[in-house]
mmCIF file with all atom_site columns, N, CA and C in Angstrom:
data_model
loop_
_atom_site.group_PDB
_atom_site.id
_atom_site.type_symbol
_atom_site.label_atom_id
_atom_site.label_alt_id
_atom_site.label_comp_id
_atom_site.label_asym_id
_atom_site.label_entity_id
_atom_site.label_seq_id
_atom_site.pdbx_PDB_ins_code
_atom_site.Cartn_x
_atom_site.Cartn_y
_atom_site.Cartn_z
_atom_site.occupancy
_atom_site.B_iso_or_equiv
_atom_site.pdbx_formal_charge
_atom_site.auth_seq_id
_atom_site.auth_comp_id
_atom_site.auth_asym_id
_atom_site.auth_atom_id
_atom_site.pdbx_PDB_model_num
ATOM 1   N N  . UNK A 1 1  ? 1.833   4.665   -34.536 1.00 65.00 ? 1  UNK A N  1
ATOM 2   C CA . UNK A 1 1  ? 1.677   5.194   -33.192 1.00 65.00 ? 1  UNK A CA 1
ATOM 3   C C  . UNK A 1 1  ? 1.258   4.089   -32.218 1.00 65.00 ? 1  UNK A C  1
ATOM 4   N N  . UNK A 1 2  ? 2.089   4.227   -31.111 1.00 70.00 ? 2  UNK A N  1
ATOM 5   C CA . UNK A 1 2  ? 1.481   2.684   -30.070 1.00 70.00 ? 2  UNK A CA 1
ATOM 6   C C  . UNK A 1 2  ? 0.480   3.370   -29.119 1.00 70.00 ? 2  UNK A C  1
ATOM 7   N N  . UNK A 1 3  ? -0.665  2.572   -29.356 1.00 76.00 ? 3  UNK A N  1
ATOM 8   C CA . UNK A 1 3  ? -2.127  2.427   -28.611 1.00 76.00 ? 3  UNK A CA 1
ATOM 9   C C  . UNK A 1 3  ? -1.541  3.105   -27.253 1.00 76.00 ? 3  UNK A C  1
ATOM 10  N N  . UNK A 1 4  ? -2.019  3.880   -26.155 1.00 74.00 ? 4  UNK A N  1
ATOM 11  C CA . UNK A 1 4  ? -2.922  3.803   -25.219 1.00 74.00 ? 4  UNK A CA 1
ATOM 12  C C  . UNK A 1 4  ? -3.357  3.390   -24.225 1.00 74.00 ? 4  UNK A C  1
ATOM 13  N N  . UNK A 1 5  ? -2.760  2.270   -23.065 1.00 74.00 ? 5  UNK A N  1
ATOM 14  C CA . UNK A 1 5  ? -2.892  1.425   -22.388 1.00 74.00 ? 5  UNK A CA 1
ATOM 15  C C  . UNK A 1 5  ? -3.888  1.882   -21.751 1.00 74.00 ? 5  UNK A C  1
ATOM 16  N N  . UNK A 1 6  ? -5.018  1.714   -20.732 1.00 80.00 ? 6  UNK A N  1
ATOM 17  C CA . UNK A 1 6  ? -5.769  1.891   -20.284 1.00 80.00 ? 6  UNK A CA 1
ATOM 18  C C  . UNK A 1 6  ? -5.178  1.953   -18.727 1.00 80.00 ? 6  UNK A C  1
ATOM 19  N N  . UNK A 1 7  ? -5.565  3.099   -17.823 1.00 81.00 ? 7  UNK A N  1
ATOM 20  C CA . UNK A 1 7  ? -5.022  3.060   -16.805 1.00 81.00 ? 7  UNK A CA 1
ATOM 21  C C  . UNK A 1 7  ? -5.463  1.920   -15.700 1.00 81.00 ? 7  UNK A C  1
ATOM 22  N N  . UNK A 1 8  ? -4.899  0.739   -15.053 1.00 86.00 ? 8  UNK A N  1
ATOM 23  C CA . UNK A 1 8  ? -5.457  0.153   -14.142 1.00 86.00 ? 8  UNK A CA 1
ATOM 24  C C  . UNK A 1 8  ? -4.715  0.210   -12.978 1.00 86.00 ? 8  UNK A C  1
ATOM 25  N N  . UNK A 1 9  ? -5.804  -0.070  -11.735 1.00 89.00 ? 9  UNK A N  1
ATOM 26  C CA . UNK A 1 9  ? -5.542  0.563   -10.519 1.00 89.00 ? 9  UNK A CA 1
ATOM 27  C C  . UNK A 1 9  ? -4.344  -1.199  -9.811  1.00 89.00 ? 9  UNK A C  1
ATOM 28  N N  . UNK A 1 10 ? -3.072  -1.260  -8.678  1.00 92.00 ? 10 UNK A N  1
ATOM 29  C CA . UNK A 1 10 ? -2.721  -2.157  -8.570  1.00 92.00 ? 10 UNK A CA 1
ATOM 30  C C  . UNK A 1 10 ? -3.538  -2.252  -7.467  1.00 92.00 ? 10 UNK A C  1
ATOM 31  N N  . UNK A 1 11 ? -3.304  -4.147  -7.359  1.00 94.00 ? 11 UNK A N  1
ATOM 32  C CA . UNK A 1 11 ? -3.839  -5.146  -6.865  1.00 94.00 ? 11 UNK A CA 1
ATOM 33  C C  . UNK A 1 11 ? -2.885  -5.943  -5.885  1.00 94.00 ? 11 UNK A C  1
ATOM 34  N N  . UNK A 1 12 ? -3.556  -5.810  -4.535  1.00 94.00 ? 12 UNK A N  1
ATOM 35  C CA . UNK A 1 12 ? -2.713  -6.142  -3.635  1.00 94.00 ? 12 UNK A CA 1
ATOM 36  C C  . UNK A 1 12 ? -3.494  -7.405  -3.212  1.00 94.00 ? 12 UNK A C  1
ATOM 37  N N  . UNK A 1 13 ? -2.494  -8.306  -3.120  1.00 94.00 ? 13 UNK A N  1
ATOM 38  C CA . UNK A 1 13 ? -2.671  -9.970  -2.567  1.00 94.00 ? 13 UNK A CA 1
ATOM 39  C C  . UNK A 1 13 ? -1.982  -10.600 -1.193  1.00 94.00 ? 13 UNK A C  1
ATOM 40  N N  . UNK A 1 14 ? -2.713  -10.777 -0.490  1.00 91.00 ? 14 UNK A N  1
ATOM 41  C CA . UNK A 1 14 ? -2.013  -11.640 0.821   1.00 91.00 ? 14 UNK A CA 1
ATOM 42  C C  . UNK A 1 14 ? -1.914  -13.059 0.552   1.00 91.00 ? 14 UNK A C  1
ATOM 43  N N  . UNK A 1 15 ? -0.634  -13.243 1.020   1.00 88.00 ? 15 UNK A N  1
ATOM 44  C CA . UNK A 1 15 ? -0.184  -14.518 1.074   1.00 88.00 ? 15 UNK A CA 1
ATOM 45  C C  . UNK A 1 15 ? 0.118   -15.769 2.292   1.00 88.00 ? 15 UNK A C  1
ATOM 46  N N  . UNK A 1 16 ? -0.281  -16.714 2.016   1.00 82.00 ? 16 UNK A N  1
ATOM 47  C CA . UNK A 1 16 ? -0.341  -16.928 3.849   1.00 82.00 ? 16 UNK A CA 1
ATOM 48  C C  . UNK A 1 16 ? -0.434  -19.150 2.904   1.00 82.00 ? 16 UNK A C  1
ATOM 49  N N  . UNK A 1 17 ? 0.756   -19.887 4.367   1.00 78.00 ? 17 UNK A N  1
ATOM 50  C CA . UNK A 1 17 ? 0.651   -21.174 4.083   1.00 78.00 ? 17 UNK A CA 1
ATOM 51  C C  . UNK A 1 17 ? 0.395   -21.832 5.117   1.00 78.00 ? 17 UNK A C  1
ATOM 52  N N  . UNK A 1 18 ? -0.662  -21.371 5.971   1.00 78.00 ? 18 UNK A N  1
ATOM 53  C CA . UNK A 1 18 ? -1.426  -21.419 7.465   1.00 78.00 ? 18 UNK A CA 1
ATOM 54  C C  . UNK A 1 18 ? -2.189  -22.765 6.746   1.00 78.00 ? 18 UNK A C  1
ATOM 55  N N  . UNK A 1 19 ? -2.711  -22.800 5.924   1.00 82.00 ? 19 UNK A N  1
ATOM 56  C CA . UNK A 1 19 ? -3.561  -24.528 5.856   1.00 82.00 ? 19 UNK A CA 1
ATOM 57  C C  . UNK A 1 19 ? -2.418  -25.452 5.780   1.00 82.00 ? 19 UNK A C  1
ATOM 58  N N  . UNK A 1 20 ? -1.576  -24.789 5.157   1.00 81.00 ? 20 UNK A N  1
ATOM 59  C CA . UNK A 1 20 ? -0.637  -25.793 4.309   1.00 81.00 ? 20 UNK A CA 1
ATOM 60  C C  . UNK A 1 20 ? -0.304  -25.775 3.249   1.00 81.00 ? 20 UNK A C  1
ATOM 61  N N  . UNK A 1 21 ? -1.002  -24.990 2.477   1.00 84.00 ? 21 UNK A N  1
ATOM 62  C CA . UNK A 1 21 ? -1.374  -24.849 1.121   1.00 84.00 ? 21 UNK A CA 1
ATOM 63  C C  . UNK A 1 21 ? -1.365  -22.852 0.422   1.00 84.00 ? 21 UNK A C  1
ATOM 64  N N  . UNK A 1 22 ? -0.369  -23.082 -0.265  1.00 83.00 ? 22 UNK A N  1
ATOM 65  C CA . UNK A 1 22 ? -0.308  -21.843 -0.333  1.00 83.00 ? 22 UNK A CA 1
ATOM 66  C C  . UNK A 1 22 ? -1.490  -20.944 -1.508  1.00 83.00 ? 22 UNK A C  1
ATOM 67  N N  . UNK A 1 23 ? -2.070  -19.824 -0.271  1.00 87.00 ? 23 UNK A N  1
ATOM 68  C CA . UNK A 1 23 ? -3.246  -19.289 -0.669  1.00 87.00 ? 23 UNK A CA 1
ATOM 69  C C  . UNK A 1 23 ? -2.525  -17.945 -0.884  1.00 87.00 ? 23 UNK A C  1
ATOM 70  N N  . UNK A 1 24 ? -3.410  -17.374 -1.785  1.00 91.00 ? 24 UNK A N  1
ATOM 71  C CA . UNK A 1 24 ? -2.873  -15.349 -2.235  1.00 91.00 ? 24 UNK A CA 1
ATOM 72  C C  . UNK A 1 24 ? -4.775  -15.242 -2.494  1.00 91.00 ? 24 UNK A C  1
ATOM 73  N N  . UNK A 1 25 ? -4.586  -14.272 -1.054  1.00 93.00 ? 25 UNK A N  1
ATOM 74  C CA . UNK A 1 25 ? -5.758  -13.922 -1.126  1.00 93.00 ? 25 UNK A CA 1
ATOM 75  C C  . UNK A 1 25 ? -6.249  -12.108 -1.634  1.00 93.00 ? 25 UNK A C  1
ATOM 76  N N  . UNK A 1 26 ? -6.717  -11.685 -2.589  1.00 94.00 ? 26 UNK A N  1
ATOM 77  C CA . UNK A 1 26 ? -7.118  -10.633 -2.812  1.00 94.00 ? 26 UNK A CA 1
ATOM 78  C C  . UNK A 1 26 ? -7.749  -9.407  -1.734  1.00 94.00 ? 26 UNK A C  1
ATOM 79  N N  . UNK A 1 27 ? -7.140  -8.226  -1.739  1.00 92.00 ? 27 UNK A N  1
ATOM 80  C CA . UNK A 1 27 ? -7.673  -7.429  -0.739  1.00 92.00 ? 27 UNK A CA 1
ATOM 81  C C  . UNK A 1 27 ? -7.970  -6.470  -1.851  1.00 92.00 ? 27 UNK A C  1
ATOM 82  N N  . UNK A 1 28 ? -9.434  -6.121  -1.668  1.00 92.00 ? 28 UNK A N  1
ATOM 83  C CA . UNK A 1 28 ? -10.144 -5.431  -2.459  1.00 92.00 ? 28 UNK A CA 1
ATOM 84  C C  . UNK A 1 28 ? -10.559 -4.006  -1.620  1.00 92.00 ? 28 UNK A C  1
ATOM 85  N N  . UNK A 1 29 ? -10.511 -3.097  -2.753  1.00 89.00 ? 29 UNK A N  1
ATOM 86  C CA . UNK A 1 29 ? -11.056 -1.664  -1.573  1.00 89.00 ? 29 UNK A CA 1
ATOM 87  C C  . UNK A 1 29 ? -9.772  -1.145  -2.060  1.00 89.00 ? 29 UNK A C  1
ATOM 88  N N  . UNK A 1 30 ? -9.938  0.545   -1.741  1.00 89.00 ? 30 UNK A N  1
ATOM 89  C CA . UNK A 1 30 ? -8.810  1.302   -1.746  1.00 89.00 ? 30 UNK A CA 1
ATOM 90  C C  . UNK A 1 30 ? -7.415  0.560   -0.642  1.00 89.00 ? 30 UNK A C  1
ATOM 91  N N  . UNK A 1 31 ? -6.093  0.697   -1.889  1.00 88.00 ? 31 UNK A N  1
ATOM 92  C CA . UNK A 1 31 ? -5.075  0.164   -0.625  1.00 88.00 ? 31 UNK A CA 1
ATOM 93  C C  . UNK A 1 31 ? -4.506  1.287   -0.327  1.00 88.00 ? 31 UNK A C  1
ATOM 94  N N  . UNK A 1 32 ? -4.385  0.805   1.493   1.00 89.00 ? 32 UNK A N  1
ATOM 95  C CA . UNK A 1 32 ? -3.353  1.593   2.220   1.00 89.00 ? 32 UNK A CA 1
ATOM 96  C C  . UNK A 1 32 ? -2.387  0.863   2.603   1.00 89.00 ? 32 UNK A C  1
ATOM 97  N N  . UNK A 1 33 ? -1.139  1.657   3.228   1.00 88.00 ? 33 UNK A N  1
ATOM 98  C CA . UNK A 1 33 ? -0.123  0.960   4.119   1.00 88.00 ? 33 UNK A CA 1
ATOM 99  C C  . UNK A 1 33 ? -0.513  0.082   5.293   1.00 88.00 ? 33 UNK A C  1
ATOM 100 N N  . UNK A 1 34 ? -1.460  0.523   5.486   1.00 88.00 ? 34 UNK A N  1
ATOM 101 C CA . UNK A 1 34 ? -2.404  -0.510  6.793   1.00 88.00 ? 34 UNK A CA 1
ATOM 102 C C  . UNK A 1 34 ? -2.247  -1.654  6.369   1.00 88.00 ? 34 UNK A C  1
ATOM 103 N N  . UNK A 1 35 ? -2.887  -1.747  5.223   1.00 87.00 ? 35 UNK A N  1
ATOM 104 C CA . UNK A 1 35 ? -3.179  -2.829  4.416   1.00 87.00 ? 35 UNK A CA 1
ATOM 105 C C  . UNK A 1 35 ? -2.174  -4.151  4.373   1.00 87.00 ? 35 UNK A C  1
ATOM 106 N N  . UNK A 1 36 ? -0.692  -3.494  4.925   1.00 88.00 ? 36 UNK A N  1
ATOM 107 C CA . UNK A 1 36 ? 0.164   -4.843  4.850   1.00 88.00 ? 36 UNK A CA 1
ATOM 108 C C  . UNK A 1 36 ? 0.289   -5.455  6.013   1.00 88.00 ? 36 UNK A C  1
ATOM 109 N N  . UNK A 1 37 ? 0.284   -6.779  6.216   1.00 85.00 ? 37 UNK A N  1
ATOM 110 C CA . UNK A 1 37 ? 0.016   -7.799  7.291   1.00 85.00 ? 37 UNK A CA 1
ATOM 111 C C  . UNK A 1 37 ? 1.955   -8.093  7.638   1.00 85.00 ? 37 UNK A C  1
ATOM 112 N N  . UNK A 1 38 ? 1.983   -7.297  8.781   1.00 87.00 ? 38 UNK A N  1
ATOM 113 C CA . UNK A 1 38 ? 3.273   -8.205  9.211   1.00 87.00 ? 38 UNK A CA 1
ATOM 114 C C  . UNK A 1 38 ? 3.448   -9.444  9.653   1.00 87.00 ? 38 UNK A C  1
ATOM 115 N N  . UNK A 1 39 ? 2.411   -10.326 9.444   1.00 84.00 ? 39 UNK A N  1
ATOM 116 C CA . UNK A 1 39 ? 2.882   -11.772 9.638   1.00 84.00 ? 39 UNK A CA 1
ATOM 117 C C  . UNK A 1 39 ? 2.598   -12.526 8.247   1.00 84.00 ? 39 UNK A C  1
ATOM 118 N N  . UNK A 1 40 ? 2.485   -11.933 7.201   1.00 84.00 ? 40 UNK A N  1
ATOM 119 C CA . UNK A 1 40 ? 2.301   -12.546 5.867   1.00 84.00 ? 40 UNK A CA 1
ATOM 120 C C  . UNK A 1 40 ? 3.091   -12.067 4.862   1.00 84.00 ? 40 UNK A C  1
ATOM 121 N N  . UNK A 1 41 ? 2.869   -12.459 4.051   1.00 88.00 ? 41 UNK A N  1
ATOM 122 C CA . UNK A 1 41 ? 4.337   -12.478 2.552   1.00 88.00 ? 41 UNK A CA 1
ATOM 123 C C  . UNK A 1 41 ? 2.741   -11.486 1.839   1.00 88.00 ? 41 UNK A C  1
ATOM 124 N N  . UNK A 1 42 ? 3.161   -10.198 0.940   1.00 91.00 ? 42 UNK A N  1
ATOM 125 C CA . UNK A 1 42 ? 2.453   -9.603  0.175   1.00 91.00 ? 42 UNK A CA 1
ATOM 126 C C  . UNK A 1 42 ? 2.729   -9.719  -1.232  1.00 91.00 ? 42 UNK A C  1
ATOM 127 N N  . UNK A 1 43 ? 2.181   -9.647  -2.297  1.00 92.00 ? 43 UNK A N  1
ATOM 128 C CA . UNK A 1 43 ? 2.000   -9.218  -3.732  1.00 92.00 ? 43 UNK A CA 1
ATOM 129 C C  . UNK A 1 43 ? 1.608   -8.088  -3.834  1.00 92.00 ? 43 UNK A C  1
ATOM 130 N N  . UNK A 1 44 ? 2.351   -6.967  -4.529  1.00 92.00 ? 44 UNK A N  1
ATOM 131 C CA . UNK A 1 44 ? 1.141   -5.870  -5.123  1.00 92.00 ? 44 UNK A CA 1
ATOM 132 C C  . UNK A 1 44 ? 1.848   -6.179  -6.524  1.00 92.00 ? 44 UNK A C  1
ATOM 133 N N  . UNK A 1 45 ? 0.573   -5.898  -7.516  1.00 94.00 ? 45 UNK A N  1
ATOM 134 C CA . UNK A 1 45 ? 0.895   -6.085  -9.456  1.00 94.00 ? 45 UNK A CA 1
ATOM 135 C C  . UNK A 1 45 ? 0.066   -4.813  -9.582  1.00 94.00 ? 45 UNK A C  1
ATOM 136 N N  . UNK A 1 46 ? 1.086   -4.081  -9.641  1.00 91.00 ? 46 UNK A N  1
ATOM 137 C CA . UNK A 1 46 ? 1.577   -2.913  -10.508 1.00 91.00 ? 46 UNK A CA 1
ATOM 138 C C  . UNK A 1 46 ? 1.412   -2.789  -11.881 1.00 91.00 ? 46 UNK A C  1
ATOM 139 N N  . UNK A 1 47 ? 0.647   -4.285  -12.652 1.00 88.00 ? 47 UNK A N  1
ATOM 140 C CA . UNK A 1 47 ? 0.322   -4.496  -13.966 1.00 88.00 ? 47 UNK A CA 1
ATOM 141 C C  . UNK A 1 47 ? 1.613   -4.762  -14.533 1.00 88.00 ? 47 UNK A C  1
ATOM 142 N N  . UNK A 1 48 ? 2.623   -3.681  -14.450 1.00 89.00 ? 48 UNK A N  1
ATOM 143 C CA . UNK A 1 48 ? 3.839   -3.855  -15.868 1.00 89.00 ? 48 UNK A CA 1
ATOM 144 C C  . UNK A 1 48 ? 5.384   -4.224  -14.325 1.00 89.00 ? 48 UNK A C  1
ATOM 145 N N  . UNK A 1 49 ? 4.832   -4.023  -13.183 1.00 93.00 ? 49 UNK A N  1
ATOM 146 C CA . UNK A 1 49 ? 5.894   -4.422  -12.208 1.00 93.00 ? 49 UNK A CA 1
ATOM 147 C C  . UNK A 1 49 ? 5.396   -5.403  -11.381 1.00 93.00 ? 49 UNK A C  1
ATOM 148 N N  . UNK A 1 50 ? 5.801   -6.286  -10.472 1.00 94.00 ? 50 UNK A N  1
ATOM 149 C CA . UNK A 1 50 ? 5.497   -6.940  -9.581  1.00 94.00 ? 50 UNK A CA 1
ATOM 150 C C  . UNK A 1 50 ? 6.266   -7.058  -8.077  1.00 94.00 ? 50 UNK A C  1
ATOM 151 N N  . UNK A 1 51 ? 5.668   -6.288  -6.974  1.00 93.00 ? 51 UNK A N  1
ATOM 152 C CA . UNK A 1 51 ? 6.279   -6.073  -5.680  1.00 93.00 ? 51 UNK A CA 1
ATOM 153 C C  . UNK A 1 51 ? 6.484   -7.296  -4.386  1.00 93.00 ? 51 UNK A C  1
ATOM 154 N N  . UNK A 1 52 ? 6.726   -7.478  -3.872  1.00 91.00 ? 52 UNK A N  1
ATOM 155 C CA . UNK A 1 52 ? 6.929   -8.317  -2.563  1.00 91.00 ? 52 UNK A CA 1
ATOM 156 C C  . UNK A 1 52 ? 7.237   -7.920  -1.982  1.00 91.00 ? 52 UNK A C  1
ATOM 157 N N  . UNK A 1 53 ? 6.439   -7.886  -0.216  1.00 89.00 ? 53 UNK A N  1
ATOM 158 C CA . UNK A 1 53 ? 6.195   -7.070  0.804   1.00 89.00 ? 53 UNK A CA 1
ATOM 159 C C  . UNK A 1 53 ? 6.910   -8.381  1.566   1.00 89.00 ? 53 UNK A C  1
ATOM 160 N N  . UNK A 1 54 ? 7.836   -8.500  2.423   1.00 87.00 ? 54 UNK A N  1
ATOM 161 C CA . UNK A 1 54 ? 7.752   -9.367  3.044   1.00 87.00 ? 54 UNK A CA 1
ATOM 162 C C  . UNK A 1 54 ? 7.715   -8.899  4.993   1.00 87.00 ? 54 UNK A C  1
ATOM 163 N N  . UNK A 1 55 ? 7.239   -9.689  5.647   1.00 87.00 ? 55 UNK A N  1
ATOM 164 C CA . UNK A 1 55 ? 7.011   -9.042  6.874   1.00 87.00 ? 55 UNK A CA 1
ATOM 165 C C  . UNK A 1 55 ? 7.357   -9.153  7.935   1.00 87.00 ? 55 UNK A C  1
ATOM 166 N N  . UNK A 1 56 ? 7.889   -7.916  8.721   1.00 88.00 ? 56 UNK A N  1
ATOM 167 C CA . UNK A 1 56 ? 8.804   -9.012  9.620   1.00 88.00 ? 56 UNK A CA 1
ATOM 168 C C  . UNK A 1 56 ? 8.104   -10.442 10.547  1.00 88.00 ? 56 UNK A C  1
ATOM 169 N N  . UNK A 1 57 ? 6.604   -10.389 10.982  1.00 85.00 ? 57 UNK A N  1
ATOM 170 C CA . UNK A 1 57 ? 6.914   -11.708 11.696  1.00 85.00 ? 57 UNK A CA 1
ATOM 171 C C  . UNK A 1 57 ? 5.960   -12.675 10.948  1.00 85.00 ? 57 UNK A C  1
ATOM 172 N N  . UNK A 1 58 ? 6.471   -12.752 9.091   1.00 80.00 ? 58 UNK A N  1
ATOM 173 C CA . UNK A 1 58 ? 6.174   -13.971 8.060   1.00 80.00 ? 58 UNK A CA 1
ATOM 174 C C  . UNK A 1 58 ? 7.005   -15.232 8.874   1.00 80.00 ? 58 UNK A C  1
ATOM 175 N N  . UNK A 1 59 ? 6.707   -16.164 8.110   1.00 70.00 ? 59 UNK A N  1
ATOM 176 C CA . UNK A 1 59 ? 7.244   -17.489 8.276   1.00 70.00 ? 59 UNK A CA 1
ATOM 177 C C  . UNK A 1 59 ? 8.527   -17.606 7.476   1.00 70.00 ? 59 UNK A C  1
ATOM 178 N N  . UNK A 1 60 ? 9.771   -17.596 8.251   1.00 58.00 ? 60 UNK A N  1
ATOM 179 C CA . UNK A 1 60 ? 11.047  -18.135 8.117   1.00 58.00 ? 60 UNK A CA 1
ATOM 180 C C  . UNK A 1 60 ? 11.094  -19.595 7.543   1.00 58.00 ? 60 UNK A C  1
ATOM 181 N N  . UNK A 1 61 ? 11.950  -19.715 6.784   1.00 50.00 ? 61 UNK A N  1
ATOM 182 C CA . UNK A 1 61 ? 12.474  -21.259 6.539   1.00 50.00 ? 61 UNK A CA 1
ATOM 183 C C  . UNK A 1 61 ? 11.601  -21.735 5.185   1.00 50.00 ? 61 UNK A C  1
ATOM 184 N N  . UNK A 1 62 ? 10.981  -23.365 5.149   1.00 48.00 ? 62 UNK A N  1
ATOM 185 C CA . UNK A 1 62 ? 10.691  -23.706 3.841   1.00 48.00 ? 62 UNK A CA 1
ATOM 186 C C  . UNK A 1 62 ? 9.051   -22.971 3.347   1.00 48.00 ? 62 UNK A C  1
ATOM 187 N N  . UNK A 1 63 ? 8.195   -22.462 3.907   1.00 47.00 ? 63 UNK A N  1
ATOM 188 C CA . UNK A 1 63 ? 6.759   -21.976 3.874   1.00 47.00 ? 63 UNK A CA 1
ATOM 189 C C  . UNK A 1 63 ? 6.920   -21.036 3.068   1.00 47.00 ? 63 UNK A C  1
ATOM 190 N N  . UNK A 1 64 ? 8.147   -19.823 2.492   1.00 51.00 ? 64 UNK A N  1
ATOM 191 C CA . UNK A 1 64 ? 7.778   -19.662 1.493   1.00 51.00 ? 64 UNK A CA 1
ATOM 192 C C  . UNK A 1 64 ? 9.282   -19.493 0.768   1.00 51.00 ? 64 UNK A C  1
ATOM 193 N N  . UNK A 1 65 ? 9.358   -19.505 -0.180  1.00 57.00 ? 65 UNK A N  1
ATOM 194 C CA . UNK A 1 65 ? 10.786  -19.577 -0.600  1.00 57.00 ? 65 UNK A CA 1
ATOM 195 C C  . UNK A 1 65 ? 10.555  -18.566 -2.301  1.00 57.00 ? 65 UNK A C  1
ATOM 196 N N  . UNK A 1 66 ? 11.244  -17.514 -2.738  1.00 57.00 ? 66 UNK A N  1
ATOM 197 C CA . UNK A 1 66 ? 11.370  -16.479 -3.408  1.00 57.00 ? 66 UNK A CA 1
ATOM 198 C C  . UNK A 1 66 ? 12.499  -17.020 -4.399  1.00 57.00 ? 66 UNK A C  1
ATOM 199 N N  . UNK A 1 67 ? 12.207  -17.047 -5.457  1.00 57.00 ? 67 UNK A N  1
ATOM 200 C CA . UNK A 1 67 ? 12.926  -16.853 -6.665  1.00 57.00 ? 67 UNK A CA 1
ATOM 201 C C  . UNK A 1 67 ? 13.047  -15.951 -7.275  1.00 57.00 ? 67 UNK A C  1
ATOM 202 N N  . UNK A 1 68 ? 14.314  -14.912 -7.566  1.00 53.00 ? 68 UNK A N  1
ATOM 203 C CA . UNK A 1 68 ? 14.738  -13.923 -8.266  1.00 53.00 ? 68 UNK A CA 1
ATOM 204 C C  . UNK A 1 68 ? 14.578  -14.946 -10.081 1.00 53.00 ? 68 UNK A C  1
ATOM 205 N N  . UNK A 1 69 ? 14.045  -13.976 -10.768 1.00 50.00 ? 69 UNK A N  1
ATOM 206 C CA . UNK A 1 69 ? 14.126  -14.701 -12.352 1.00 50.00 ? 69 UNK A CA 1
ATOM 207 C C  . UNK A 1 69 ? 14.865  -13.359 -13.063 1.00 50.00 ? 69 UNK A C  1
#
């Protein structure tokens, strides 16, 4: 019989290359739709999926660049 996974809640991350340096910053607290920044690239981990929010006024061109695997 397969174990049980333990339910965990997802985890939403902002993404932003405003220093220069690309940061994914954790937003902690219940998430809402509020919660997504239209000028930043998002993460939510779904644990067994992984989402990307992208927004309309993120940064175009080389600041962030997405690989399908």
């Amino acid at each position: 019989p397969r174990k049980q996974e333990k339910t965990r809640l997802p985890r939403l991350f902002e993404c932003s290359m405003a220093t220069g340096n690309f940061v994914a910053e954790e937003l902690l607290g219940v998430l809402h739709q509020s919660d997504l920044n239209p000028a930043n690239v998002m993460l939510l981990d779904a644990w067994n999926t992984v989402f990307v929010w992208i927004g309309e006024e993120s940064s175009e061109g080389p600041d962030f660049e997405i690989d399908i695997f």
